């Protein structure tokens, strides 16, 4: 499925709580994820940041890019699953990788060939209840989303805005 240009502005606002870069610390993140059954990161820099705090996310979704520029992948001991997901898309391949990751022994790293930005949506939809998903909001900070009914419903509504195309199928 592809995100039409007319709906892209709806995906710019954080889904969860935005923590300003100046307030992000290992202590802060540990407090927020305490008791969570699963910690998910979307984005290379976000994943690297949590790893630097000594936090190994159960699911790491990365693409080897930071603000569309190539960068080294975060160093992690996670098992790697590869998938394809072009920019502005959510592919069946990516959804399958996410669903597989949630049923596998963690940590798992999904290496996206393409772009991982929109994969916050299916990662949240399929996350175990009460998991915490963390992703970056460029030039602002980190967004923490709790996988609860309200946030999952919001993610489903956003997913409904995507349109079918040849490369993808609906969730």
mmCIF file of N, CA and C in Angstrom, residues 18-90:
data_model
loop_
_atom_site.group_PDB
_atom_site.id
_atom_site.type_symbol
_atom_site.label_atom_id
_atom_site.label_comp_id
_atom_site.label_asym_id
_atom_site.label_seq_id
_atom_site.Cartn_x
_atom_site.Cartn_y
_atom_site.Cartn_z
ATOM 1 N N UNK A 18 6.031 12.759 22.771
ATOM 2 C CA UNK A 18 7.300 13.276 22.259
ATOM 3 C C UNK A 18 8.163 13.707 23.435
ATOM 4 N N UNK A 19 9.358 13.138 23.516
ATOM 5 C CA UNK A 19 10.318 13.543 24.537
ATOM 6 C C UNK A 19 11.393 14.354 23.833
ATOM 7 N N UNK A 20 11.506 15.621 24.200
ATOM 8 C CA UNK A 20 12.478 16.515 23.587
ATOM 9 C C UNK A 20 13.884 15.939 23.720
ATOM 10 N N UNK A 21 14.681 16.103 22.656
ATOM 11 C CA UNK A 21 16.051 15.590 22.651
ATOM 12 C C UNK A 21 16.829 15.978 23.900
ATOM 13 N N UNK A 22 16.606 17.188 24.387
ATOM 14 C CA UNK A 22 17.354 17.660 25.555
ATOM 15 C C UNK A 22 16.984 16.910 26.839
ATOM 16 N N UNK A 23 15.861 16.196 26.825
ATOM 17 C CA UNK A 23 15.417 15.461 28.012
ATOM 18 C C UNK A 23 15.592 13.946 27.899
ATOM 19 N N UNK A 24 16.054 13.492 26.733
ATOM 20 C CA UNK A 24 16.213 12.052 26.526
ATOM 21 C C UNK A 24 17.487 11.572 27.228
ATOM 22 N N UNK A 25 17.342 10.519 28.022
ATOM 23 C CA UNK A 25 18.487 9.896 28.690
ATOM 24 C C UNK A 25 18.175 8.419 28.879
ATOM 25 N N UNK A 26 19.195 7.657 29.207
ATOM 26 C CA UNK A 26 18.980 6.243 29.490
ATOM 27 C C UNK A 26 18.012 6.042 30.636
ATOM 28 N N UNK A 27 18.156 6.852 31.699
ATOM 29 C CA UNK A 27 17.246 6.766 32.853
ATOM 30 C C UNK A 27 15.804 7.016 32.439
ATOM 31 N N UNK A 28 15.618 8.049 31.640
ATOM 32 C CA UNK A 28 14.276 8.423 31.172
ATOM 33 C C UNK A 28 13.650 7.268 30.389
ATOM 34 N N UNK A 29 14.405 6.695 29.453
ATOM 35 C CA UNK A 29 13.879 5.604 28.633
ATOM 36 C C UNK A 29 13.605 4.372 29.497
ATOM 37 N N UNK A 30 14.528 4.038 30.394
ATOM 38 C CA UNK A 30 14.314 2.881 31.276
ATOM 39 C C UNK A 30 13.042 3.029 32.098
ATOM 40 N N UNK A 31 12.787 4.235 32.580
ATOM 41 C CA UNK A 31 11.560 4.499 33.346
ATOM 42 C C UNK A 31 10.323 4.247 32.483
ATOM 43 N N UNK A 32 10.382 4.715 31.242
ATOM 44 C CA UNK A 32 9.223 4.610 30.347
ATOM 45 C C UNK A 32 8.941 3.175 29.902
ATOM 46 N N UNK A 33 9.983 2.354 29.774
ATOM 47 C CA UNK A 33 9.780 0.990 29.262
ATOM 48 C C UNK A 33 9.625 -0.045 30.372
ATOM 49 N N UNK A 34 9.768 0.374 31.614
ATOM 50 C CA UNK A 34 9.683 -0.558 32.738
ATOM 51 C C UNK A 34 8.364 -1.336 32.701
ATOM 52 N N UNK A 35 8.468 -2.657 32.787
ATOM 53 C CA UNK A 35 7.287 -3.513 32.806
ATOM 54 C C UNK A 35 6.718 -3.835 31.438
ATOM 55 N N UNK A 36 7.288 -3.266 30.390
ATOM 56 C CA UNK A 36 6.791 -3.516 29.040
ATOM 57 C C UNK A 36 7.179 -4.923 28.587
ATOM 58 N N UNK A 37 6.230 -5.671 27.983
ATOM 59 C CA UNK A 37 6.569 -7.014 27.526
ATOM 60 C C UNK A 37 7.480 -7.026 26.302
ATOM 61 N N UNK A 38 7.516 -5.897 25.582
ATOM 62 C CA UNK A 38 8.294 -5.838 24.347
ATOM 63 C C UNK A 38 8.682 -4.383 24.085
ATOM 64 N N UNK A 39 9.938 -4.169 23.734
ATOM 65 C CA UNK A 39 10.413 -2.833 23.367
ATOM 66 C C UNK A 39 10.765 -2.876 21.887
ATOM 67 N N UNK A 40 10.202 -1.941 21.131
ATOM 68 C CA UNK A 40 10.359 -1.890 19.685
ATOM 69 C C UNK A 40 10.984 -0.556 19.315
ATOM 70 N N UNK A 41 11.978 -0.578 18.428
ATOM 71 C CA UNK A 41 12.518 0.675 17.900
ATOM 72 C C UNK A 41 12.345 0.680 16.391
ATOM 73 N N UNK A 42 12.019 1.844 15.862
ATOM 74 C CA UNK A 42 11.958 2.042 14.424
ATOM 75 C C UNK A 42 12.906 3.191 14.118
ATOM 76 N N UNK A 43 13.910 2.896 13.302
ATOM 77 C CA UNK A 43 14.894 3.909 12.929
ATOM 78 C C UNK A 43 16.283 3.541 13.414
ATOM 79 N N UNK A 44 17.264 3.817 12.576
ATOM 80 C CA UNK A 44 18.649 3.470 12.881
ATOM 81 C C UNK A 44 19.174 4.252 14.078
ATOM 82 N N UNK A 45 18.984 5.556 14.054
ATOM 83 C CA UNK A 45 19.513 6.385 15.142
ATOM 84 C C UNK A 45 18.821 6.062 16.470
ATOM 85 N N UNK A 46 17.519 5.854 16.420
ATOM 86 C CA UNK A 46 16.769 5.514 17.633
ATOM 87 C C UNK A 46 17.264 4.188 18.204
ATOM 88 N N UNK A 47 17.431 3.199 17.332
ATOM 89 C CA UNK A 47 17.926 1.891 17.768
ATOM 90 C C UNK A 47 19.318 2.029 18.371
ATOM 91 N N UNK A 48 20.186 2.744 17.676
ATOM 92 C CA UNK A 48 21.554 2.951 18.159
ATOM 93 C C UNK A 48 21.561 3.669 19.511
ATOM 94 N N UNK A 49 20.669 4.619 19.655
ATOM 95 C CA UNK A 49 20.591 5.381 20.903
ATOM 96 C C UNK A 49 20.220 4.476 22.079
ATOM 97 N N UNK A 50 19.192 3.643 21.902
ATOM 98 C CA UNK A 50 18.807 2.739 22.985
ATOM 99 C C UNK A 50 19.918 1.738 23.288
ATOM 100 N N UNK A 51 20.558 1.214 22.246
ATOM 101 C CA UNK A 51 21.673 0.296 22.461
ATOM 102 C C UNK A 51 22.787 0.975 23.256
ATOM 103 N N UNK A 52 23.030 2.258 22.983
ATOM 104 C CA UNK A 52 24.084 2.982 23.712
ATOM 105 C C UNK A 52 23.728 3.160 25.187
ATOM 106 N N UNK A 53 22.436 3.106 25.517
ATOM 107 C CA UNK A 53 21.990 3.192 26.914
ATOM 108 C C UNK A 53 21.989 1.818 27.589
ATOM 109 N N UNK A 54 22.413 0.788 26.847
ATOM 110 C CA UNK A 54 22.410 -0.559 27.400
ATOM 111 C C UNK A 54 21.063 -1.249 27.298
ATOM 112 N N UNK A 55 20.185 -0.705 26.467
ATOM 113 C CA UNK A 55 18.847 -1.272 26.264
ATOM 114 C C UNK A 55 18.836 -1.964 24.906
ATOM 115 N N UNK A 56 18.591 -3.267 24.891
ATOM 116 C CA UNK A 56 18.509 -3.999 23.628
ATOM 117 C C UNK A 56 17.038 -4.183 23.281
ATOM 118 N N UNK A 57 16.554 -3.439 22.277
ATOM 119 C CA UNK A 57 15.146 -3.587 21.892
ATOM 120 C C UNK A 57 14.853 -5.016 21.422
ATOM 121 N N UNK A 58 13.667 -5.498 21.745
ATOM 122 C CA UNK A 58 13.249 -6.832 21.317
ATOM 123 C C UNK A 58 13.084 -6.888 19.809
ATOM 124 N N UNK A 59 12.582 -5.790 19.233
ATOM 125 C CA UNK A 59 12.426 -5.672 17.788
ATOM 126 C C UNK A 59 13.034 -4.351 17.359
ATOM 127 N N UNK A 60 13.956 -4.436 16.395
ATOM 128 C CA UNK A 60 14.635 -3.255 15.865
ATOM 129 C C UNK A 60 14.345 -3.197 14.365
ATOM 130 N N UNK A 61 13.782 -2.093 13.901
ATOM 131 C CA UNK A 61 13.468 -1.947 12.482
ATOM 132 C C UNK A 61 14.343 -0.829 11.939
ATOM 133 N N UNK A 62 15.265 -1.182 11.024
ATOM 134 C CA UNK A 62 16.256 -0.230 10.516
ATOM 135 C C UNK A 62 16.372 -0.335 9.000
ATOM 136 N N UNK A 63 16.920 0.729 8.379
ATOM 137 C CA UNK A 63 17.089 0.704 6.928
ATOM 138 C C UNK A 63 18.465 1.162 6.442
ATOM 139 N N UNK A 64 19.384 1.462 7.356
ATOM 140 C CA UNK A 64 20.711 1.905 6.933
ATOM 141 C C UNK A 64 20.727 3.333 6.432
ATOM 142 N N UNK A 65 19.698 4.104 6.800
ATOM 143 C CA UNK A 65 19.603 5.512 6.396
ATOM 144 C C UNK A 65 19.248 6.360 7.606
ATOM 145 N N UNK A 66 19.689 7.616 7.578
ATOM 146 C CA UNK A 66 19.272 8.592 8.582
ATOM 147 C C UNK A 66 18.948 9.873 7.832
ATOM 148 N N UNK A 67 17.707 10.298 7.899
ATOM 149 C CA UNK A 67 17.207 11.439 7.136
ATOM 150 C C UNK A 67 17.611 11.299 5.664
ATOM 151 N N UNK A 68 17.368 10.093 5.140
ATOM 152 C CA UNK A 68 17.581 9.705 3.747
ATOM 153 C C UNK A 68 19.049 9.617 3.316
ATOM 154 N N UNK A 69 19.974 9.725 4.257
ATOM 155 C CA UNK A 69 21.403 9.612 3.957
ATOM 156 C C UNK A 69 21.926 8.268 4.473
ATOM 157 N N UNK A 70 22.775 7.581 3.663
ATOM 158 C CA UNK A 70 23.318 6.297 4.112
ATOM 159 C C UNK A 70 24.117 6.438 5.411
ATOM 160 N N UNK A 71 24.017 5.428 6.244
ATOM 161 C CA UNK A 71 24.759 5.388 7.509
ATOM 162 C C UNK A 71 24.988 3.923 7.867
ATOM 163 N N UNK A 72 25.986 3.650 8.696
ATOM 164 C CA UNK A 72 26.202 2.257 9.108
ATOM 165 C C UNK A 72 25.014 1.763 9.939
ATOM 166 N N UNK A 73 24.721 0.490 9.802
ATOM 167 C CA UNK A 73 23.652 -0.100 10.611
ATOM 168 C C UNK A 73 24.080 -0.132 12.073
ATOM 169 N N UNK A 74 23.138 0.023 12.989
ATOM 170 C CA UNK A 74 23.477 -0.090 14.414
ATOM 171 C C UNK A 74 24.081 -1.464 14.709
ATOM 172 N N UNK A 75 25.072 -1.506 15.587
ATOM 173 C CA UNK A 75 25.713 -2.775 15.970
ATOM 174 C C UNK A 75 24.839 -3.457 17.013
ATOM 175 N N UNK A 76 24.352 -4.618 16.642
ATOM 176 C CA UNK A 76 23.447 -5.341 17.526
ATOM 177 C C UNK A 76 23.662 -6.835 17.343
ATOM 178 N N UNK A 77 23.369 -7.593 18.364
ATOM 179 C CA UNK A 77 23.489 -9.051 18.290
ATOM 180 C C UNK A 77 22.178 -9.694 17.837
ATOM 181 N N UNK A 78 21.234 -8.885 17.408
ATOM 182 C CA UNK A 78 19.911 -9.386 17.035
ATOM 183 C C UNK A 78 19.970 -10.253 15.777
ATOM 184 N N UNK A 79 19.060 -11.222 15.710
ATOM 185 C CA UNK A 79 18.873 -12.034 14.513
ATOM 186 C C UNK A 79 18.260 -11.139 13.437
ATOM 187 N N UNK A 80 18.765 -11.221 12.207
ATOM 188 C CA UNK A 80 18.315 -10.308 11.143
ATOM 189 C C UNK A 80 17.301 -10.982 10.226
ATOM 190 N N UNK A 81 16.208 -10.258 9.982
ATOM 191 C CA UNK A 81 15.202 -10.626 8.987
ATOM 192 C C UNK A 81 15.216 -9.503 7.956
ATOM 193 N N UNK A 82 15.325 -9.843 6.675
ATOM 194 C CA UNK A 82 15.323 -8.836 5.618
ATOM 195 C C UNK A 82 13.934 -8.704 5.020
ATOM 196 N N UNK A 83 13.605 -7.484 4.598
ATOM 197 C CA UNK A 83 12.355 -7.264 3.873
ATOM 198 C C UNK A 83 12.528 -6.076 2.936
ATOM 199 N N UNK A 84 11.605 -5.962 2.013
ATOM 200 C CA UNK A 84 11.603 -4.861 1.058
ATOM 201 C C UNK A 84 10.426 -3.942 1.372
ATOM 202 N N UNK A 85 10.685 -2.629 1.355
ATOM 203 C CA UNK A 85 9.626 -1.659 1.639
ATOM 204 C C UNK A 85 10.024 -0.302 1.054
ATOM 205 N N UNK A 86 9.558 0.020 -0.170
ATOM 206 C CA UNK A 86 9.916 1.312 -0.771
ATOM 207 C C UNK A 86 9.399 2.494 0.051
ATOM 208 N N UNK A 87 9.975 3.657 -0.186
ATOM 209 C CA UNK A 87 9.544 4.885 0.487
ATOM 210 C C UNK A 87 8.046 5.095 0.281
ATOM 211 N N UNK A 88 7.376 5.593 1.320
ATOM 212 C CA UNK A 88 5.943 5.916 1.312
ATOM 213 C C UNK A 88 5.049 4.686 1.136
ATOM 214 N N UNK A 89 5.575 3.503 1.429
ATOM 215 C CA UNK A 89 4.826 2.254 1.303
ATOM 216 C C UNK A 89 4.785 1.495 2.622
ATOM 217 N N UNK A 90 3.836 0.581 2.684
ATOM 218 C CA UNK A 90 3.840 -0.489 3.673
ATOM 219 C C UNK A 90 3.551 -1.755 2.871
#
